[in-house]
Amino acid sequence: MGAEGQKRLAAARVAIVGCGATGSAVASLLARSGVGYLRIIDRDYVEASNLQRQSLFDENDARESLPKAIAAARRIAAFNSQIVAEPQVADLTPENIGSLLAEVDLILDGTDNFETRYLINDFAVERNTPWIYAAAVGSYGVTLNVVPGQTACLACLFPGSPQGTFETCETAGILNSAVNLIASIEASEALKLLVGAQDRLRRTLLSFDVWTNERAELQAARPRPGCRACGEHDFVHLEGKGRPHITLCGRNSVQIHERHRPVDFSEMNQRLTPHGTVRHNDFVLKFWRDPYEMTLFPDGRAIIKGTTDTGLARSLYARFVGS
Ligand SMILES: [Zn+2]
């Protein structure tokens, strides 16, 4: 890479969407490589059950229910103070993607769902920004480099969401070594893109199972003619019509995310105390009312644990936060 490559890394700006297992690993690798600016976007908070695979966090972060973006930025600052790690505690949506992913050279996938990946894909193709898809579940990982206009995009390979046919972290669990393998490949390809080693980029969808050692590659060197996204520029996911509530991966919970209701935590603390147990810091407020646990963020977004029933979650939110 040389001094010139290192200079390019220092000047590079990268967004990482989702800072769970893959996001943690790839953020750590790029921060230690000297990538000058990392924007870490995550909607969730650290829990003890994450620590098996989410390498930027510790038990203290879980005890404090710190948002993952905040905890990640703090950890990165502690091992590389010469770069900027900017935390964004937010759920990436069609409304905010333009500002959250503005002015970056590369977008990296650390998400756990196809809805967000299609949103990133539409945005990246429209703005002509490269992005790297990466996913891991069970003992298996898969990744794809998308260079708009040159390689296939996510919609070229998967015109419709493969949802429903794939196992989730909830049903299959996840091996931390599968995460680190796929994050290492994602980080390596990111470094090639950032230093301008385009000719070394992998142009396939690569999958690898660390338990069975099965490996597969699917050609992705060229865009698919007639692709909705990169061929016809029909960016349905950016329009974001009828986005459902999201059930998070790995636990029994529902997110209420289409609210725009700034919450005053001390006022909410008083309001909720008669109804259950409340605790808050600057970043999150947690409210326990058996058998549910609600986590509120300052912008009014909430994660309600203890149910997968979106109607019930909506009514709990309306009852305790407001409709
Ligand atoms: Zn395409």
Short mmCIF file of C-alpha atoms and ligand atoms in Angstrom, two decimals:
data_model
loop_
_atom_site.label_atom_id
_atom_site.label_comp_id
_atom_site.label_asym_id
_atom_site.label_seq_id
_atom_site.Cartn_x
_atom_site.Cartn_y
_atom_site.Cartn_z
CA MET A 1 0.00 0.00 0.00
CA GLY A 2 2.89 2.30 0.75
CA ALA A 3 2.94 5.85 2.08
CA GLU A 4 0.69 7.03 -0.76
CA GLY A 5 -1.94 4.38 0.06
CA GLN A 6 -1.80 5.23 3.74
CA LYS A 7 -2.35 8.90 2.86
CA ARG A 8 -5.41 7.98 0.85
CA LEU A 9 -6.77 5.98 3.77
CA ALA A 10 -6.26 8.94 6.09
CA ALA A 11 -8.27 11.14 3.72
CA ALA A 12 -11.03 8.56 3.19
CA ARG A 13 -14.58 8.84 4.54
CA VAL A 14 -16.53 5.66 5.21
CA ALA A 15 -20.02 5.04 6.59
CA ILE A 16 -20.78 1.80 8.42
CA VAL A 17 -24.49 1.04 8.61
CA GLY A 18 -25.22 -1.18 11.59
CA CYS A 19 -22.67 -1.78 14.32
CA GLY A 20 -23.51 -5.25 15.58
CA ALA A 21 -21.24 -8.20 14.95
CA THR A 22 -20.04 -7.52 11.39
CA GLY A 23 -20.13 -3.74 11.84
CA SER A 24 -18.01 -3.93 15.01
CA ALA A 25 -15.40 -6.11 13.38
CA VAL A 26 -15.14 -4.09 10.18
CA ALA A 27 -15.09 -0.76 12.07
CA SER A 28 -12.27 -2.01 14.26
CA LEU A 29 -10.20 -3.21 11.29
CA LEU A 30 -10.62 0.02 9.32
CA ALA A 31 -10.00 2.26 12.33
CA ARG A 32 -6.77 0.39 13.11
CA SER A 33 -5.79 0.62 9.41
CA GLY A 34 -5.94 4.41 9.63
CA VAL A 35 -9.10 5.22 7.67
CA GLY A 36 -9.47 8.89 8.60
CA TYR A 37 -13.21 9.18 9.09
CA LEU A 38 -15.77 6.56 10.08
CA ARG A 39 -19.45 7.37 10.47
CA ILE A 40 -21.04 4.68 12.58
CA ILE A 41 -24.80 4.44 12.25
CA ASP A 42 -26.74 2.13 14.55
CA ARG A 43 -30.25 2.17 16.03
CA ASP A 44 -29.72 -0.33 18.83
CA TYR A 45 -28.16 -0.51 22.29
CA VAL A 46 -25.64 -2.97 23.77
CA GLU A 47 -26.95 -6.04 25.63
CA ALA A 48 -25.02 -8.75 27.41
CA SER A 49 -26.14 -11.34 24.84
CA ASN A 50 -24.30 -9.36 22.10
CA LEU A 51 -20.87 -9.79 23.66
CA GLN A 52 -20.28 -13.26 22.24
CA ARG A 53 -19.73 -11.71 18.80
CA GLN A 54 -19.82 -7.89 18.93
CA SER A 55 -16.19 -7.19 19.52
CA LEU A 56 -16.23 -3.42 20.18
CA PHE A 57 -18.34 -3.72 23.37
CA ASP A 58 -17.92 -4.88 26.96
CA GLU A 59 -20.05 -5.74 30.01
CA ASN A 60 -20.03 -2.16 31.20
CA ASP A 61 -21.56 -0.95 27.91
CA ALA A 62 -24.30 -3.57 28.36
CA ARG A 63 -24.96 -2.58 31.99
CA GLU A 64 -25.36 1.04 30.88
CA SER A 65 -27.48 0.07 27.84
CA LEU A 66 -25.23 2.36 25.79
CA PRO A 67 -26.24 2.87 22.18
CA LYS A 68 -23.90 0.76 20.04
CA ALA A 69 -22.86 3.75 17.91
CA ILE A 70 -21.77 5.69 21.01
CA ALA A 71 -19.99 2.73 22.61
CA ALA A 72 -18.22 1.94 19.30
CA ALA A 73 -17.02 5.52 18.78
CA ARG A 74 -15.68 5.65 22.35
CA ARG A 75 -13.83 2.36 21.96
CA ILE A 76 -12.31 3.44 18.64
CA ALA A 77 -11.19 6.79 20.13
CA ALA A 78 -9.43 4.83 22.87
CA PHE A 79 -7.26 2.88 20.43
CA ASN A 80 -6.87 5.38 17.59
CA SER A 81 -7.26 9.03 18.60
CA GLN A 82 -5.90 10.22 15.24
CA ILE A 83 -9.03 9.39 13.28
CA VAL A 84 -12.61 10.62 13.57
CA ALA A 85 -15.33 8.14 14.55
CA GLU A 86 -18.68 9.90 14.38
CA PRO A 87 -21.58 8.09 16.07
CA GLN A 88 -25.12 8.40 14.72
CA VAL A 89 -27.79 6.79 16.88
CA ALA A 90 -30.46 6.35 14.23
CA ASP A 91 -32.41 3.90 12.18
CA LEU A 92 -31.54 4.36 8.50
CA THR A 93 -34.77 5.25 6.67
CA PRO A 94 -35.71 6.71 3.27
CA GLU A 95 -36.27 10.06 5.03
CA ASN A 96 -32.84 10.34 6.65
CA ILE A 97 -30.58 8.33 4.29
CA GLY A 98 -29.66 11.45 2.28
CA SER A 99 -28.15 13.15 5.32
CA LEU A 100 -26.83 10.05 7.16
CA LEU A 101 -24.92 8.80 4.12
CA ALA A 102 -23.92 12.20 2.73
CA GLU A 103 -20.31 12.87 1.72
CA VAL A 104 -18.79 9.44 2.13
CA ASP A 105 -16.59 7.56 -0.33
CA LEU A 106 -17.83 4.11 0.62
CA ILE A 107 -20.75 2.53 2.46
CA LEU A 108 -20.29 -0.71 4.40
CA ASP A 109 -23.10 -3.06 5.35
CA GLY A 110 -23.25 -4.09 9.00
CA THR A 111 -27.05 -4.45 9.04
CA ASP A 112 -29.10 -7.51 9.81
CA ASN A 113 -31.96 -7.09 7.34
CA PHE A 114 -32.68 -6.95 3.63
CA GLU A 115 -35.01 -3.99 3.88
CA THR A 116 -32.12 -1.73 4.87
CA ARG A 117 -29.76 -3.36 2.36
CA TYR A 118 -32.12 -2.63 -0.55
CA LEU A 119 -32.42 0.93 0.72
CA ILE A 120 -28.61 1.26 0.78
CA ASN A 121 -28.37 -0.33 -2.67
CA ASP A 122 -30.86 2.12 -4.22
CA PHE A 123 -29.12 5.08 -2.59
CA ALA A 124 -25.63 3.92 -3.60
CA VAL A 125 -26.63 3.25 -7.21
CA GLU A 126 -28.42 6.61 -7.46
CA ARG A 127 -25.44 8.50 -6.00
CA ASN A 128 -22.83 6.35 -7.75
CA THR A 129 -21.18 5.48 -4.41
CA PRO A 130 -19.63 2.02 -3.95
CA TRP A 131 -20.92 -0.19 -1.14
CA ILE A 132 -20.16 -3.65 0.19
CA TYR A 133 -22.87 -6.10 1.19
CA ALA A 134 -21.91 -8.43 4.04
CA ALA A 135 -23.98 -10.85 6.10
CA ALA A 136 -23.34 -13.71 8.48
CA VAL A 137 -25.65 -16.20 10.16
CA GLY A 138 -24.97 -19.58 11.72
CA SER A 139 -21.55 -20.66 10.45
CA TYR A 140 -22.04 -19.01 7.09
CA GLY A 141 -21.10 -15.62 5.66
CA VAL A 142 -21.71 -13.91 2.31
CA THR A 143 -20.41 -10.71 0.74
CA LEU A 144 -20.57 -8.70 -2.49
CA ASN A 145 -18.79 -5.56 -3.70
CA VAL A 146 -21.09 -3.16 -5.54
CA VAL A 147 -19.42 -0.58 -7.78
CA PRO A 148 -22.37 1.13 -9.49
CA GLY A 149 -22.15 1.07 -13.26
CA GLN A 150 -19.30 -1.47 -13.23
CA THR A 151 -20.38 -4.53 -11.27
CA ALA A 152 -23.70 -6.17 -10.50
CA CYS A 153 -25.72 -4.51 -7.73
CA LEU A 154 -27.70 -6.29 -5.00
CA ALA A 155 -30.91 -6.03 -7.07
CA CYS A 156 -29.12 -7.53 -10.11
CA LEU A 157 -28.50 -10.72 -8.12
CA PHE A 158 -31.60 -10.70 -5.91
CA PRO A 159 -34.41 -8.87 -7.70
CA GLY A 160 -36.80 -9.78 -4.87
CA SER A 161 -35.96 -9.99 -1.19
CA PRO A 162 -34.76 -13.46 -0.21
CA GLN A 163 -36.55 -12.90 3.11
CA GLY A 164 -38.36 -15.91 4.46
CA THR A 165 -36.05 -18.40 2.84
CA PHE A 166 -33.07 -17.42 4.98
CA GLU A 167 -32.46 -18.40 8.54
CA THR A 168 -32.01 -15.55 10.99
CA CYS A 169 -29.68 -15.14 13.95
CA GLU A 170 -32.73 -15.97 16.08
CA THR A 171 -33.27 -19.41 14.58
CA ALA A 172 -29.70 -20.35 13.75
CA GLY A 173 -27.50 -18.49 16.24
CA ILE A 174 -24.20 -17.22 14.97
CA LEU A 175 -20.60 -18.31 15.17
CA ASN A 176 -18.32 -15.37 15.94
CA SER A 177 -15.61 -16.76 13.65
CA ALA A 178 -18.02 -16.62 10.68
CA VAL A 179 -18.62 -12.95 11.48
CA ASN A 180 -14.92 -12.17 11.65
CA LEU A 181 -14.19 -14.00 8.39
CA ILE A 182 -16.79 -12.06 6.45
CA ALA A 183 -15.80 -8.76 8.14
CA SER A 184 -12.14 -9.40 7.22
CA ILE A 185 -13.06 -9.92 3.58
CA GLU A 186 -15.30 -6.83 3.63
CA ALA A 187 -12.52 -4.73 5.21
CA SER A 188 -9.91 -5.96 2.70
CA GLU A 189 -12.12 -5.10 -0.26
CA ALA A 190 -12.85 -1.70 1.37
CA LEU A 191 -9.11 -0.98 1.62
CA LYS A 192 -8.66 -1.84 -2.06
CA LEU A 193 -11.47 0.53 -3.04
CA LEU A 194 -10.12 3.33 -0.84
CA VAL A 195 -6.52 3.18 -2.08
CA GLY A 196 -7.61 2.85 -5.72
CA ALA A 197 -6.64 -0.80 -6.28
CA GLN A 198 -9.79 -1.33 -8.35
CA ASP A 199 -8.12 -4.03 -10.44
CA ARG A 200 -7.75 -6.22 -7.34
CA LEU A 201 -11.42 -6.09 -6.37
CA ARG A 202 -13.34 -9.35 -6.18
CA ARG A 203 -16.20 -9.31 -8.67
CA THR A 204 -18.27 -12.19 -7.35
CA LEU A 205 -20.82 -12.89 -4.64
CA LEU A 206 -18.71 -14.96 -2.27
CA SER A 207 -20.04 -17.24 0.41
CA PHE A 208 -18.17 -19.41 2.86
CA ASP A 209 -19.26 -21.77 5.61
CA VAL A 210 -16.59 -22.09 8.29
CA TRP A 211 -18.17 -25.28 9.69
CA THR A 212 -18.54 -27.30 6.48
CA ASN A 213 -15.79 -25.47 4.55
CA GLU A 214 -18.18 -25.08 1.64
CA ARG A 215 -17.34 -22.15 -0.54
CA ALA A 216 -19.28 -20.72 -3.46
CA GLU A 217 -18.86 -17.84 -5.87
CA LEU A 218 -21.42 -16.36 -8.20
CA GLN A 219 -20.32 -14.09 -11.06
CA ALA A 220 -21.15 -10.44 -10.44
CA ALA A 221 -18.69 -8.73 -12.76
CA ARG A 222 -21.33 -6.95 -14.84
CA PRO A 223 -24.70 -5.32 -14.16
CA ARG A 224 -27.69 -7.48 -15.18
CA PRO A 225 -29.47 -5.91 -18.16
CA GLY A 226 -32.91 -4.70 -17.13
CA CYS A 227 -32.07 -4.55 -13.43
CA ARG A 228 -34.70 -2.43 -11.64
CA ALA A 229 -32.11 -0.44 -9.70
CA CYS A 230 -28.94 -0.01 -11.76
CA GLY A 231 -30.60 -0.57 -15.18
CA GLU A 232 -33.93 1.22 -14.96
CA HIS A 233 -33.09 3.59 -12.08
CA ASP A 234 -36.37 2.70 -10.41
CA PHE A 235 -35.50 3.37 -6.77
CA VAL A 236 -38.60 2.02 -5.02
CA HIS A 237 -36.85 1.63 -1.67
CA LEU A 238 -35.85 5.30 -1.56
CA GLU A 239 -39.53 6.19 -1.84
CA GLY A 240 -40.08 4.01 1.19
CA LYS A 241 -43.81 3.50 0.84
CA GLY A 242 -45.52 1.42 3.47
CA ARG A 243 -42.48 0.58 5.55
CA PRO A 244 -43.56 -1.90 8.21
CA HIS A 245 -42.52 -2.02 11.83
CA ILE A 246 -39.32 -3.98 12.05
CA THR A 247 -38.84 -7.06 14.13
CA LEU A 248 -35.21 -7.11 15.15
CA CYS A 249 -32.90 -10.01 14.56
CA GLY A 250 -31.90 -12.13 17.51
CA ARG A 251 -34.63 -11.25 19.96
CA ASN A 252 -38.29 -11.03 20.69
CA SER A 253 -38.88 -7.35 20.00
CA VAL A 254 -40.53 -4.74 17.81
CA GLN A 255 -39.25 -1.34 16.85
CA ILE A 256 -41.52 1.70 16.53
CA HIS A 257 -39.58 3.87 14.16
CA GLU A 258 -41.81 6.19 12.22
CA ARG A 259 -42.37 8.58 15.11
CA HIS A 260 -40.90 12.06 15.24
CA ARG A 261 -41.58 12.96 18.82
CA PRO A 262 -38.63 14.36 20.77
CA VAL A 263 -38.78 12.96 24.30
CA ASP A 264 -37.73 14.75 27.46
CA PHE A 265 -36.25 11.94 29.54
CA SER A 266 -36.71 13.54 32.97
CA GLU A 267 -40.32 14.39 32.22
CA MET A 268 -40.90 10.87 30.86
CA ASN A 269 -39.19 9.41 33.92
CA GLN A 270 -41.73 11.10 36.19
CA ARG A 271 -44.62 10.10 33.98
CA LEU A 272 -43.66 6.42 33.82
CA THR A 273 -42.46 5.83 37.39
CA PRO A 274 -45.97 5.02 38.73
CA HIS A 275 -46.34 2.34 36.04
CA GLY A 276 -43.14 0.36 36.34
CA THR A 277 -39.37 0.60 36.71
CA VAL A 278 -37.63 3.43 34.85
CA ARG A 279 -33.96 4.19 34.33
CA HIS A 280 -32.25 6.58 31.96
CA ASN A 281 -28.96 8.17 30.90
CA ASP A 282 -28.29 10.81 28.24
CA PHE A 283 -28.87 8.37 25.39
CA VAL A 284 -31.64 5.94 26.29
CA LEU A 285 -34.53 5.57 28.71
CA LYS A 286 -35.55 2.07 29.75
CA PHE A 287 -38.96 1.21 31.13
CA TRP A 288 -39.84 -2.21 32.52
CA ARG A 289 -43.43 -3.28 32.93
CA ASP A 290 -43.76 -7.01 33.16
CA PRO A 291 -43.48 -8.81 30.73
CA TYR A 292 -42.37 -5.94 28.47
CA GLU A 293 -39.29 -3.79 28.33
CA MET A 294 -39.37 -0.55 26.39
CA THR A 295 -36.24 1.34 25.33
CA LEU A 296 -36.86 4.92 24.25
CA PHE A 297 -34.45 7.10 22.30
CA PRO A 298 -34.44 10.94 22.45
CA ASP A 299 -36.06 11.23 19.00
CA GLY A 300 -39.08 9.19 20.12
CA ARG A 301 -38.02 5.92 18.53
CA ALA A 302 -38.67 2.87 20.71
CA ILE A 303 -37.72 -0.79 20.89
CA ILE A 304 -40.27 -2.89 22.71
CA LYS A 305 -39.05 -6.23 23.95
CA GLY A 306 -41.22 -9.15 24.97
CA THR A 307 -43.45 -9.32 21.92
CA THR A 308 -43.37 -9.73 18.16
CA ASP A 309 -46.94 -8.42 17.84
CA THR A 310 -46.66 -5.02 16.13
CA GLY A 311 -50.22 -4.07 17.08
CA LEU A 312 -49.54 -4.73 20.75
CA ALA A 313 -46.25 -2.82 20.55
CA ARG A 314 -48.00 0.13 18.95
CA SER A 315 -50.66 0.19 21.68
CA LEU A 316 -48.05 -0.01 24.46
CA TYR A 317 -46.26 2.90 22.85
CA ALA A 318 -49.47 4.90 22.52
CA ARG A 319 -50.38 4.19 26.13
CA PHE A 320 -47.08 5.10 27.74
CA VAL A 321 -45.37 7.49 25.35
CA GLY A 322 -48.21 8.97 23.32
CA SER A 323 -50.09 8.25 20.12
ZN ZN B 1 -28.44 -3.85 -10.60
#
